[in-house]
Coordinates of N, CA and C in Angstrom, one line a residue:
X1 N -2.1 -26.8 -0.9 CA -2.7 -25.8 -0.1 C -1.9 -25.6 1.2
X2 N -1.4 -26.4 1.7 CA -0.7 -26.6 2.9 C 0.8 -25.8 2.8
X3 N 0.7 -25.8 1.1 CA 2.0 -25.3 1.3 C 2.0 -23.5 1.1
X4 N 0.8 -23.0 1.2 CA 0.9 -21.7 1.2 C 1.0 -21.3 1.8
X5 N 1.6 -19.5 2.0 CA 1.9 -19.2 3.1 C 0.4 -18.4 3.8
X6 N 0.7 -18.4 4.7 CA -0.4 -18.2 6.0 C -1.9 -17.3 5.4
X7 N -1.2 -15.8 4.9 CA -2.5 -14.9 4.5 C -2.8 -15.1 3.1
X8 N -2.0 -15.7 2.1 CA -2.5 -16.1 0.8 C -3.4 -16.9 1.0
X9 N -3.5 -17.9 1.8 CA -4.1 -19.0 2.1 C -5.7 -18.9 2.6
X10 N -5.6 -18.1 3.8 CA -6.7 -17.5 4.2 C -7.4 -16.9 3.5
X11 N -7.0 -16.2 2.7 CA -7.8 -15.2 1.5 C -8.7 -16.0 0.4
X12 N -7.6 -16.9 0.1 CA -8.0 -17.6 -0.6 C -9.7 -18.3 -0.2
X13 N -9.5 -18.5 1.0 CA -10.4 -19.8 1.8 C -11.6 -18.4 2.4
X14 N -11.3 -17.5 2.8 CA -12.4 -16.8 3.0 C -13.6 -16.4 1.4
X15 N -12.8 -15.6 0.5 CA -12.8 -15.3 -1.1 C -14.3 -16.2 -1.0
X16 N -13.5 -17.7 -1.0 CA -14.1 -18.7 -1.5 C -15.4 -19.2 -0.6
X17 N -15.3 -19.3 0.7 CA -16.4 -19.3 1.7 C -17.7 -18.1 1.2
X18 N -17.1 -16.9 1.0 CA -18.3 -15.7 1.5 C -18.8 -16.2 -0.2
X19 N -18.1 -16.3 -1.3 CA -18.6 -16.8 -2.8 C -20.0 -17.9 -2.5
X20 N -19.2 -18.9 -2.2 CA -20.4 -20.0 -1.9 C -21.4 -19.3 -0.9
X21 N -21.2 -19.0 -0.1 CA -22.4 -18.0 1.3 C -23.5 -17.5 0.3
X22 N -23.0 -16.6 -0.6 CA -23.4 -15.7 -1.3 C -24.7 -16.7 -2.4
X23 N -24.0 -17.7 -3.1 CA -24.9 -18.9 -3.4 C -26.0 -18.9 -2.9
X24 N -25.3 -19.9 -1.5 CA -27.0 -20.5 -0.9 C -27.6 -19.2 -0.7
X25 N -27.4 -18.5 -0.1 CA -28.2 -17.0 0.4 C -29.4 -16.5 -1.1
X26 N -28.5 -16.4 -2.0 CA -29.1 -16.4 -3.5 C -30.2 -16.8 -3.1
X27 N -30.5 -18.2 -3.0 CA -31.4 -19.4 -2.9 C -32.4 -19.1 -2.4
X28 N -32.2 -18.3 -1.1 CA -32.9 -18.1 -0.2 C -33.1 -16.5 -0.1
X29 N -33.2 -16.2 -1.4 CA -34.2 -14.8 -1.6 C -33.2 -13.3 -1.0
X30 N -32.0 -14.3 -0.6 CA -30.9 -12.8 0.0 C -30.1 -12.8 -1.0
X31 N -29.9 -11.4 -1.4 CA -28.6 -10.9 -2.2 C -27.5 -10.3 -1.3
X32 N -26.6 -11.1 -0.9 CA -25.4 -10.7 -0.1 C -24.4 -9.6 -1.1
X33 N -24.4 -9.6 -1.8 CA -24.0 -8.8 -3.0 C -24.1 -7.2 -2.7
X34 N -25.6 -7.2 -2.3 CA -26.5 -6.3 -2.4 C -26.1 -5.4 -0.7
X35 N -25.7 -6.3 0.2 CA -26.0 -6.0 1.3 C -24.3 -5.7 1.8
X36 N -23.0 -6.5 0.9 CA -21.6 -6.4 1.8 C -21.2 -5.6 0.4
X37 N -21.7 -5.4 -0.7 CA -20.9 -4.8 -2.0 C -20.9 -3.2 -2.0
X38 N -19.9 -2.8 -2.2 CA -19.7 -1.1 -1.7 C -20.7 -0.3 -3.1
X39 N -21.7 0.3 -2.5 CA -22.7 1.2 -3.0 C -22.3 2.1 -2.5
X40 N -22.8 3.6 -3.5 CA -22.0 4.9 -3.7 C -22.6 5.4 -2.8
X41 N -21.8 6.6 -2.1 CA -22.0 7.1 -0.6 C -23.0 7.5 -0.6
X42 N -23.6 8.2 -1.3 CA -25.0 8.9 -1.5 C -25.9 8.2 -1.3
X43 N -26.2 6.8 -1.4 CA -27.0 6.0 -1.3 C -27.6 5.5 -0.3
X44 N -28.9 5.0 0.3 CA -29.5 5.0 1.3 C -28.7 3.3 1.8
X45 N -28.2 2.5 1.0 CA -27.7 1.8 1.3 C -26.3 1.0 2.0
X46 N -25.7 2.6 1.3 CA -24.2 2.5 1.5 C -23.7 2.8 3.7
X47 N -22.7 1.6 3.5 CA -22.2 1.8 5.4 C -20.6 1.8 4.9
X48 N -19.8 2.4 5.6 CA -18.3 2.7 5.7 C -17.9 1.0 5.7
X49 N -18.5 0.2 6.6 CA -18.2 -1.1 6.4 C -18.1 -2.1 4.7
X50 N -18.5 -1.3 4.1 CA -18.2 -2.2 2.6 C -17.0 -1.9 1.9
X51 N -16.4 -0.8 2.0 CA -15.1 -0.4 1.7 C -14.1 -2.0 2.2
X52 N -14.4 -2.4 3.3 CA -13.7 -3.9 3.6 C -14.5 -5.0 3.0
X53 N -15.7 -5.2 3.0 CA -16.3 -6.3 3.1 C -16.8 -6.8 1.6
X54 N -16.5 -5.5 0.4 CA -16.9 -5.7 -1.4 C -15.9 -6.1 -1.4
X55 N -14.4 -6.4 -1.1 CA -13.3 -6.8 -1.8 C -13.8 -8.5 -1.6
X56 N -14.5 -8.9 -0.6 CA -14.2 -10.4 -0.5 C -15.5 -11.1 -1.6
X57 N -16.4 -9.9 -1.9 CA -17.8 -10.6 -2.4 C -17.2 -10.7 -4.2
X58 N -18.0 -11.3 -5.1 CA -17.9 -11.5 -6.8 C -19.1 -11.9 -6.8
X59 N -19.4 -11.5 -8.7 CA -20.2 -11.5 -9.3 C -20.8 -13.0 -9.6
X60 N -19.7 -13.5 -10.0 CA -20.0 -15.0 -10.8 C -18.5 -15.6 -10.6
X61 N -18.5 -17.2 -10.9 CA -17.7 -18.0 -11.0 C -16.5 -17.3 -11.9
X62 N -16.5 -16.8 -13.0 CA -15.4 -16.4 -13.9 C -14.9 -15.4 -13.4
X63 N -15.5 -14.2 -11.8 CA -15.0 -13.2 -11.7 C -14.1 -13.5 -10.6
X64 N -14.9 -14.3 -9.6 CA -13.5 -14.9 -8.4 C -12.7 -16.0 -8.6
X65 N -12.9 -16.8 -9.8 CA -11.9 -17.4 -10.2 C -10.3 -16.8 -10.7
X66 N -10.4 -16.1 -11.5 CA -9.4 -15.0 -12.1 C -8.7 -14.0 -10.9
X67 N -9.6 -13.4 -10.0 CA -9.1 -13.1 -8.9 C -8.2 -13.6 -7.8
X68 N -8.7 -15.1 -7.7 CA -8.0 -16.0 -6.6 C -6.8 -17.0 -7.2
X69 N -7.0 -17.0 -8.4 CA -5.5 -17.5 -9.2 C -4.8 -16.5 -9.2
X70 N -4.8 -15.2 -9.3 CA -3.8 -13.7 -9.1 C -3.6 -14.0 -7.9
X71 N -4.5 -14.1 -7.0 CA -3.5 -14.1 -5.3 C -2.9 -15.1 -5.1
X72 N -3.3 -16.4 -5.9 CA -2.3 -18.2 -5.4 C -1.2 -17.8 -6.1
X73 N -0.9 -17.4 -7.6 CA 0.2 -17.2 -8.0 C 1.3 -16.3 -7.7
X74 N 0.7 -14.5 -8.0 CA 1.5 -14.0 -7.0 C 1.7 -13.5 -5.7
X75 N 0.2 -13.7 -5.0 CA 0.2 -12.9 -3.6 C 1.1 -13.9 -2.9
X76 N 1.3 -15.1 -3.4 CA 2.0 -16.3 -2.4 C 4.1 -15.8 -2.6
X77 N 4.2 -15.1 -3.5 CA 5.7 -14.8 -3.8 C 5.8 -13.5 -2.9
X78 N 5.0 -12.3 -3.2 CA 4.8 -11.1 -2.3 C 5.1 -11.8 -0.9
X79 N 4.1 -12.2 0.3 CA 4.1 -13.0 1.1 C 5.5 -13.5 1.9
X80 N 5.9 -14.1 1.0 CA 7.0 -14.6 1.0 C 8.0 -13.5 1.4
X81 N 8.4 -12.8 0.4 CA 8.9 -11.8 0.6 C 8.9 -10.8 1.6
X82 N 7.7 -10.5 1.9 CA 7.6 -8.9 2.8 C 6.8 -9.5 4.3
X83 N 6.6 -10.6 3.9 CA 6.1 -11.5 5.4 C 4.6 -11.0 5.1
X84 N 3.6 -11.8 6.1 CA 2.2 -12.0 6.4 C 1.8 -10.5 7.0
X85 N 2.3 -10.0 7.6 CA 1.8 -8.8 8.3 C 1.5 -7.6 7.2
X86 N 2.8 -7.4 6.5 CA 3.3 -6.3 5.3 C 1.9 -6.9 4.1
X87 N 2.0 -7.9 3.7 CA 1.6 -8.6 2.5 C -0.2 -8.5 3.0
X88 N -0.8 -8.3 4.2 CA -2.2 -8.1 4.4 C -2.4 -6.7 4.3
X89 N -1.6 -6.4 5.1 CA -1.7 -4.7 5.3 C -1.7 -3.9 3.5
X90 N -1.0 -4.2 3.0 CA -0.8 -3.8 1.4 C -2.1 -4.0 0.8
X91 N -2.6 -5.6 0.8 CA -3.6 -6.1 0.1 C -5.1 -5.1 0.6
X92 N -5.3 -5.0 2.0 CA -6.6 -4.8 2.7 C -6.5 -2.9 2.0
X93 N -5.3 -2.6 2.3 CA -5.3 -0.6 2.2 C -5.6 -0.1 0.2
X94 N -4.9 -1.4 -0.4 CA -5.2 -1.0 -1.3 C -6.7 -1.5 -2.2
X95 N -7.0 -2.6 -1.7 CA -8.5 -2.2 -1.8 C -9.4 -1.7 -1.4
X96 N -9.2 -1.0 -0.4 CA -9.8 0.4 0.0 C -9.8 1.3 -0.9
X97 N -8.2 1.2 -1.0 CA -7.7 2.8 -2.3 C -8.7 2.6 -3.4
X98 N -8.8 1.4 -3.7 CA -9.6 1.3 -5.1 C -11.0 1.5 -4.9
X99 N -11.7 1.2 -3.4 CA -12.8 1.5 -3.6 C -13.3 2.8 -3.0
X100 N -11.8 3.5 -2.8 CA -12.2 4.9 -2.8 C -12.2 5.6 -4.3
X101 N -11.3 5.1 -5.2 CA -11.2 5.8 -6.4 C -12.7 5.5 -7.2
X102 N -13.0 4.3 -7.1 CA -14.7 4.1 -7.9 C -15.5 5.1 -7.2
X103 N -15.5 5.3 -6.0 CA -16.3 6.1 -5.6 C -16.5 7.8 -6.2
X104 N -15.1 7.7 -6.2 CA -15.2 9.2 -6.8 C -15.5 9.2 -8.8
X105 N -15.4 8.0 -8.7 CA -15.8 7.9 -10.2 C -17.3 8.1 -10.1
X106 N -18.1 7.2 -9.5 CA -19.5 7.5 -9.4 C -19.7 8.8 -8.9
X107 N -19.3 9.8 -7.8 CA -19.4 11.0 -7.7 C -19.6 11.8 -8.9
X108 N -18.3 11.4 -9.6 CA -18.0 12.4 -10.9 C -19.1 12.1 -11.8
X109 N -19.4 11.1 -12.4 CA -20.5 10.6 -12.8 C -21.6 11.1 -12.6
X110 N -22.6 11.1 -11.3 CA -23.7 11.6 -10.6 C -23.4 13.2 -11.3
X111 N -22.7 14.0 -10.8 CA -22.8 15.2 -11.0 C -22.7 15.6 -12.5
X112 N -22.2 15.0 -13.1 CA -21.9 15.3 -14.8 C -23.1 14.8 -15.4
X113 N -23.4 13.7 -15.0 CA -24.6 12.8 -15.7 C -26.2 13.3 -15.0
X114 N -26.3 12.9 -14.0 CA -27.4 12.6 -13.3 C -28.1 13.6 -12.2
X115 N -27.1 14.5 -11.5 CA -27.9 15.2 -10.6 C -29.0 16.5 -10.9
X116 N -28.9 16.6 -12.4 CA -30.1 17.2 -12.1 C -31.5 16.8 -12.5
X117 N -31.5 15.0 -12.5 CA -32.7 14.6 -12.5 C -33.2 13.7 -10.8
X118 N -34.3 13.9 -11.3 CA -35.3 12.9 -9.9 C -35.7 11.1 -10.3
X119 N -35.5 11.3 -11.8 CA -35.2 9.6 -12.1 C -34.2 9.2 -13.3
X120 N -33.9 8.3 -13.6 CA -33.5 7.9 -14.2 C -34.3 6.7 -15.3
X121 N -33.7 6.3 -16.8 CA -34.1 6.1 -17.5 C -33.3 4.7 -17.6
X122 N -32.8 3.6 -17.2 CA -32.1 2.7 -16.7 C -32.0 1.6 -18.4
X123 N -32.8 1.8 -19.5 CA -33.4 0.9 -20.7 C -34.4 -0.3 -20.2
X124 N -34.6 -0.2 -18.9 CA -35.2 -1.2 -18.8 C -36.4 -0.8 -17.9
X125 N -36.7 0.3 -18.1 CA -38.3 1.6 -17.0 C -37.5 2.7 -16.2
X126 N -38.2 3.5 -16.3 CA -37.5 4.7 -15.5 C -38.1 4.4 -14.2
X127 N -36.8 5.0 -13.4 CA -36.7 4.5 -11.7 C -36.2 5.8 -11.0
X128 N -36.6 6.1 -9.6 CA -36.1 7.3 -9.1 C -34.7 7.0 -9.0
X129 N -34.2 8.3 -8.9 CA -32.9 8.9 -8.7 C -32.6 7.6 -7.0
X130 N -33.3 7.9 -5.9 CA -32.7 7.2 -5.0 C -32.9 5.9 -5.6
X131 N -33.7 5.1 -5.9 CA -33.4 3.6 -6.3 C -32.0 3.6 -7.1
X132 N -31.9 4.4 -8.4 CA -31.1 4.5 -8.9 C -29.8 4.3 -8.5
X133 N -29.4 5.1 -7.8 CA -28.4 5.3 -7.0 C -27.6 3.8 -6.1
X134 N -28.6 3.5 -5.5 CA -28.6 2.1 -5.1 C -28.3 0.8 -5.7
X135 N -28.6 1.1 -6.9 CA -27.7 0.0 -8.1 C -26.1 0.5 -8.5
X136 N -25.8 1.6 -7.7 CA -24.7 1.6 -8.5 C -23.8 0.8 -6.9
X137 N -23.3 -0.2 -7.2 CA -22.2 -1.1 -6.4 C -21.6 -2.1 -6.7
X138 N -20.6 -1.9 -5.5 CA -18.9 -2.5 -6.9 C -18.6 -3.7 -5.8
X139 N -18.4 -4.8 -6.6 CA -17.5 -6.2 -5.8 C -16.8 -6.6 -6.4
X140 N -15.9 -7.0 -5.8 CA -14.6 -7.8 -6.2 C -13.9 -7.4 -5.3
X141 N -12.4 -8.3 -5.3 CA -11.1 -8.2 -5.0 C -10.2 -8.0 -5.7
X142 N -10.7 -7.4 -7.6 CA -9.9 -7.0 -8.4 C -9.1 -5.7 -8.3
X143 N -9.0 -4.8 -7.3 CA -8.3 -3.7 -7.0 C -7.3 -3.9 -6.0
X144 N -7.4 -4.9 -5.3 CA -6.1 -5.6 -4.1 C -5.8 -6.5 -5.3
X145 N -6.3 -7.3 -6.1 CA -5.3 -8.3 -7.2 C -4.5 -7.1 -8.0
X146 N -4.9 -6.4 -8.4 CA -4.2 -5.3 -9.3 C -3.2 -4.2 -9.1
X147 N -3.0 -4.6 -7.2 CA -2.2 -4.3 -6.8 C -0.9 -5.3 -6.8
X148 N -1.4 -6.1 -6.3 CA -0.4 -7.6 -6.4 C 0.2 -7.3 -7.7
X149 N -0.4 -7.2 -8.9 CA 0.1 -7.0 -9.8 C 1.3 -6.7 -10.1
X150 N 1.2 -5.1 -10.0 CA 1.8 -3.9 -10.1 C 2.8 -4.5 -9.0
X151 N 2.8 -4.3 -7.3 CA 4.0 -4.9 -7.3 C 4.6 -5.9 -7.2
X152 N 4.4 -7.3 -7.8 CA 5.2 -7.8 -8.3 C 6.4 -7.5 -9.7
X153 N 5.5 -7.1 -10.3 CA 5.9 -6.3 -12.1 C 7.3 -5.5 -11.3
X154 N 7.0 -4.6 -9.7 CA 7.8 -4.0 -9.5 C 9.0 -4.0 -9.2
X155 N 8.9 -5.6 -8.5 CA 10.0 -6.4 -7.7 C 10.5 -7.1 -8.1
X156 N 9.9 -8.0 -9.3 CA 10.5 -9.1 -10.4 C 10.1 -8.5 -12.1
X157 N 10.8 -7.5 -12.2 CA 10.5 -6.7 -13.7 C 10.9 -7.5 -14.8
X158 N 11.9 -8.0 -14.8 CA 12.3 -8.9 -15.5 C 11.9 -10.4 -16.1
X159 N 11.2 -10.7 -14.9 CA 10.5 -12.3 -14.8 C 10.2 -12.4 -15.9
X160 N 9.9 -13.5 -16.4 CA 9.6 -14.0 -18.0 C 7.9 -14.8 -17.9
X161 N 6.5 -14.1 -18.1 CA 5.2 -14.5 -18.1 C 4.6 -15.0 -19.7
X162 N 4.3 -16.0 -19.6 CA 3.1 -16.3 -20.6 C 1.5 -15.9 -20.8
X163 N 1.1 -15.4 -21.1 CA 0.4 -14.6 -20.8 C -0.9 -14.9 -22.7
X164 N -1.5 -15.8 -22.5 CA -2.6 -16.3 -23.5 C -3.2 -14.8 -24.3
X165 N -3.3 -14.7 -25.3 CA -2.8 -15.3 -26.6 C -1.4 -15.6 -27.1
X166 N -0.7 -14.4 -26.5 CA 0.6 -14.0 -27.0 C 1.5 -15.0 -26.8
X167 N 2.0 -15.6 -28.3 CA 2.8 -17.1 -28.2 C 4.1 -17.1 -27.8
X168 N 4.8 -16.0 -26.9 CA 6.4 -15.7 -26.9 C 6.2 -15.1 -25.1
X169 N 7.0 -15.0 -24.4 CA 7.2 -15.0 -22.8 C 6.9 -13.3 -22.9
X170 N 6.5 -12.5 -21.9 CA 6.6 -11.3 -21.8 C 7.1 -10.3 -20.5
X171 N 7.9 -9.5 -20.2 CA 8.8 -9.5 -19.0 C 7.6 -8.6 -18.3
X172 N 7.5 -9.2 -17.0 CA 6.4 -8.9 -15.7 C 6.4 -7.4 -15.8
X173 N 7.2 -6.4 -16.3 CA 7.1 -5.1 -16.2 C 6.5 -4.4 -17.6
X174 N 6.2 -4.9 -18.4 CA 5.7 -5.2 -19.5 C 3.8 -5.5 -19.5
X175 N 3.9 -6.8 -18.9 CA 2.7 -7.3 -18.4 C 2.0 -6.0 -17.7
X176 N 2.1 -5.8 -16.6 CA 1.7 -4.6 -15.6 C 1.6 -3.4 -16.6
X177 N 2.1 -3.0 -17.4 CA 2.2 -1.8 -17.7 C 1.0 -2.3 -18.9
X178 N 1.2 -2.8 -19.5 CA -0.1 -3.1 -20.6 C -1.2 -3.1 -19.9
X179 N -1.7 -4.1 -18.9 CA -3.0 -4.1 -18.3 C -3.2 -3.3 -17.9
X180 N -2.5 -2.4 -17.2 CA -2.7 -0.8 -16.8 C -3.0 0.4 -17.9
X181 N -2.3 0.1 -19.3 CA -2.8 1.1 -20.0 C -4.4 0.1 -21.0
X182 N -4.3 -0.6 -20.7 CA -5.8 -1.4 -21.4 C -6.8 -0.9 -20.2
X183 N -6.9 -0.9 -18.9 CA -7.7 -0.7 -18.2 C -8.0 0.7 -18.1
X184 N -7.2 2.0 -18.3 CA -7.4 2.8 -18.4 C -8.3 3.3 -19.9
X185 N -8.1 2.5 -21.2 CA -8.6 3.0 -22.1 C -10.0 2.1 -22.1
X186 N -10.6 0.9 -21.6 CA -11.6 0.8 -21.3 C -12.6 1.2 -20.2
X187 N -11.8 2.0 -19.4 CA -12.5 2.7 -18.8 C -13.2 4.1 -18.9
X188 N -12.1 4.4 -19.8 CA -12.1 6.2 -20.8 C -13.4 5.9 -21.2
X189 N -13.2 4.4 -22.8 CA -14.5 3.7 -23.1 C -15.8 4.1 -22.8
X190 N -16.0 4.1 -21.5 CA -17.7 4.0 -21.9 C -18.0 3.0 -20.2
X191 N -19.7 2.7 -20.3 CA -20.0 2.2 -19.3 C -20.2 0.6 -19.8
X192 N -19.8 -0.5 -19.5 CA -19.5 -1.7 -19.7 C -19.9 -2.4 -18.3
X193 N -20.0 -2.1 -17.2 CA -20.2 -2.7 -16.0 C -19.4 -3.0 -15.2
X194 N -18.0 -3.0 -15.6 CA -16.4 -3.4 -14.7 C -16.2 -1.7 -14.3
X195 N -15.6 -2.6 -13.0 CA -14.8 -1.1 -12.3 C -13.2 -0.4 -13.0
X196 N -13.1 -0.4 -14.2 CA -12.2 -0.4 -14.8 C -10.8 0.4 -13.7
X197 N -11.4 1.8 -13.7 CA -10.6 3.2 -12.3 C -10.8 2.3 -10.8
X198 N -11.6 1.5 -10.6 CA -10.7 0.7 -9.4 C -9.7 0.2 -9.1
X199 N -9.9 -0.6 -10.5 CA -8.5 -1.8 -10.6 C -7.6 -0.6 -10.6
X200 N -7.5 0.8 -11.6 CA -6.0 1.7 -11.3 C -6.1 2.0 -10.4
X201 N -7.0 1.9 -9.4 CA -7.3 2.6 -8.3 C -6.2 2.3 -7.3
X202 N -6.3 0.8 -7.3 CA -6.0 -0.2 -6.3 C -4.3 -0.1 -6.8
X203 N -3.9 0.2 -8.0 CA -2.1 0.0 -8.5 C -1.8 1.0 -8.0
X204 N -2.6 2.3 -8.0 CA -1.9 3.8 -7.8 C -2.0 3.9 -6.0
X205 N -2.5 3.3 -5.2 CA -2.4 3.2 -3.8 C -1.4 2.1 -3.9
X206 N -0.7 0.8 -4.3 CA 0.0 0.1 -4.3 C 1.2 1.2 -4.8
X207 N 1.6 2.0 -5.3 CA 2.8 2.4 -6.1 C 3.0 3.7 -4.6
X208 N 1.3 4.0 -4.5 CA 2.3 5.0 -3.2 C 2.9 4.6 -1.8
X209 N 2.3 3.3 -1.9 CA 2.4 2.5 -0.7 C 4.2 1.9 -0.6
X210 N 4.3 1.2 -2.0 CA 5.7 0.8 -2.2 C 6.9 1.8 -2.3
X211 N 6.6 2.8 -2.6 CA 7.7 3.9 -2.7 C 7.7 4.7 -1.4
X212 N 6.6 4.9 -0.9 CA 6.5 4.9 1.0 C 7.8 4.2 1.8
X213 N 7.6 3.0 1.7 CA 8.0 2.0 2.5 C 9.8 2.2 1.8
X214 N 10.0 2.1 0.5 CA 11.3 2.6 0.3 C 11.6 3.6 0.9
X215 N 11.5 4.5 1.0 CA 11.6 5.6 1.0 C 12.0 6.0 3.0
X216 N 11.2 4.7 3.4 CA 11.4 5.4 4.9 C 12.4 4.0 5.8
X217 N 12.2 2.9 4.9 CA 12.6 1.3 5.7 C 13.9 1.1 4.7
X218 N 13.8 1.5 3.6 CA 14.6 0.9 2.3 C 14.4 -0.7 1.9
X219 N 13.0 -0.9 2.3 CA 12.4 -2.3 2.0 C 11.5 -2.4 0.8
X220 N 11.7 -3.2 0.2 CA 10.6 -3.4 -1.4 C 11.3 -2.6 -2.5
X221 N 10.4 -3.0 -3.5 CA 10.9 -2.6 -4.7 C 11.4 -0.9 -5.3
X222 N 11.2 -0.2 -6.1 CA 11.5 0.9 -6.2 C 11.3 1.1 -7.6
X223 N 11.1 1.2 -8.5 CA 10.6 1.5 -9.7 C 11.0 -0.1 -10.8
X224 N 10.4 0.1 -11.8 CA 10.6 -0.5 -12.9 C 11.8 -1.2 -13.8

């Protein structure tokens, strides 16, 4: 741990702090979830402050585990590379991006599906449209990991990944580009409960972000 660099490290150690918080709080009749996890604007519960504060919160053990091995593995090489200042700034804007893009997914949603009723039929008792509304909220830090992703894929395209099931190495620009077209057609899919258009949310503000910065510093990667 000591040997990480500065803001991988922190993230890590925050991730993990607000995770357990979120625990005891559980315990104790609070859903922190409920209170830091970005709910759609429309909602009596939604504040501009969860746009920052959903990326640090998770569902369960299997969802910030998988998250915080993406940031020890690659956020610590990015880091490295583009230094602590660049490497937060990337991470914090692009999960924003992402939880601006779910947003507009639930927008689109609401109006195609839902606005012209006063409740909704949930399978489990019909609830008004405002309660309703109020369940729909998104956590994770899977839209800043899925940036990391993308650009690493960008800057080491080549790199050679193992990647479970598949029993043969697969080049990092390869990787990126599959989970990007998997995430998109599960998202097409249907309603499943993952923010599928976040996670692209989070690559497509990472890709404008990277080609930005080329474009004006001649720093970072540049295509595929």
């Amino acid at each position: 741990m000591n040997n990480l660099p500065t803001v991988t490290k922190n993230l890590l150690i925050i991730n993990v702090l607000c995770f357990l918080g979120a625990i005891v709080a559980q315990r104790n009749g609070i859903n922190l979830n409920d209170y830091l996890g970005l709910h759609y604007f429309q909602a009596d519960d939604f504040n501009a402050a969860q746009f920052i504060t959903y990326m640090f919160m998770h569902a369960n053990f299997q969802h910030i585990f998988f998250n915080m091995f993406a940031v020890w593995m690659f956020g610590r090489v990015l880091e490295q590379v583009w230094g602590p200042r660049r490497f937060l700034f990337y991470y914090i804007l692009c999960g924003i991006g992402a939880g601006l893009v779910q947003e507009v997914v639930y927008y689109a949603e609401y109006v195609l599906e839902w606005s012209h009723y006063t409740a909704v039929d949930t399978g489990m008792g019909i609830i008004p449209m405002g309660e309703f509304l109020n369940q729909l909220n998104t956590v994770g830090a899977s839209g800043a990991v899925y940036a990391i992703l993308l650009a690493f894929g960008m800057m080491f395209p080549d790199s050679e990944m193992y990647v479970f099931p598949i029993p043969f190495p697969v080049k990092a620009k390869f990787f990126v580009l599959g989970y990007a077209a998997l995430e998109l057609l599960l998202g097409i899919g249907g309603h499943d409960g993952v923010a599928h258009f976040a996670y692209l949310g989070g690559m497509l503000f990472g890709i404008f972000l990277i080609i930005y910065w080329r474009k004006h510093n001649g720093s970072g990667p540049v295509y595929f």
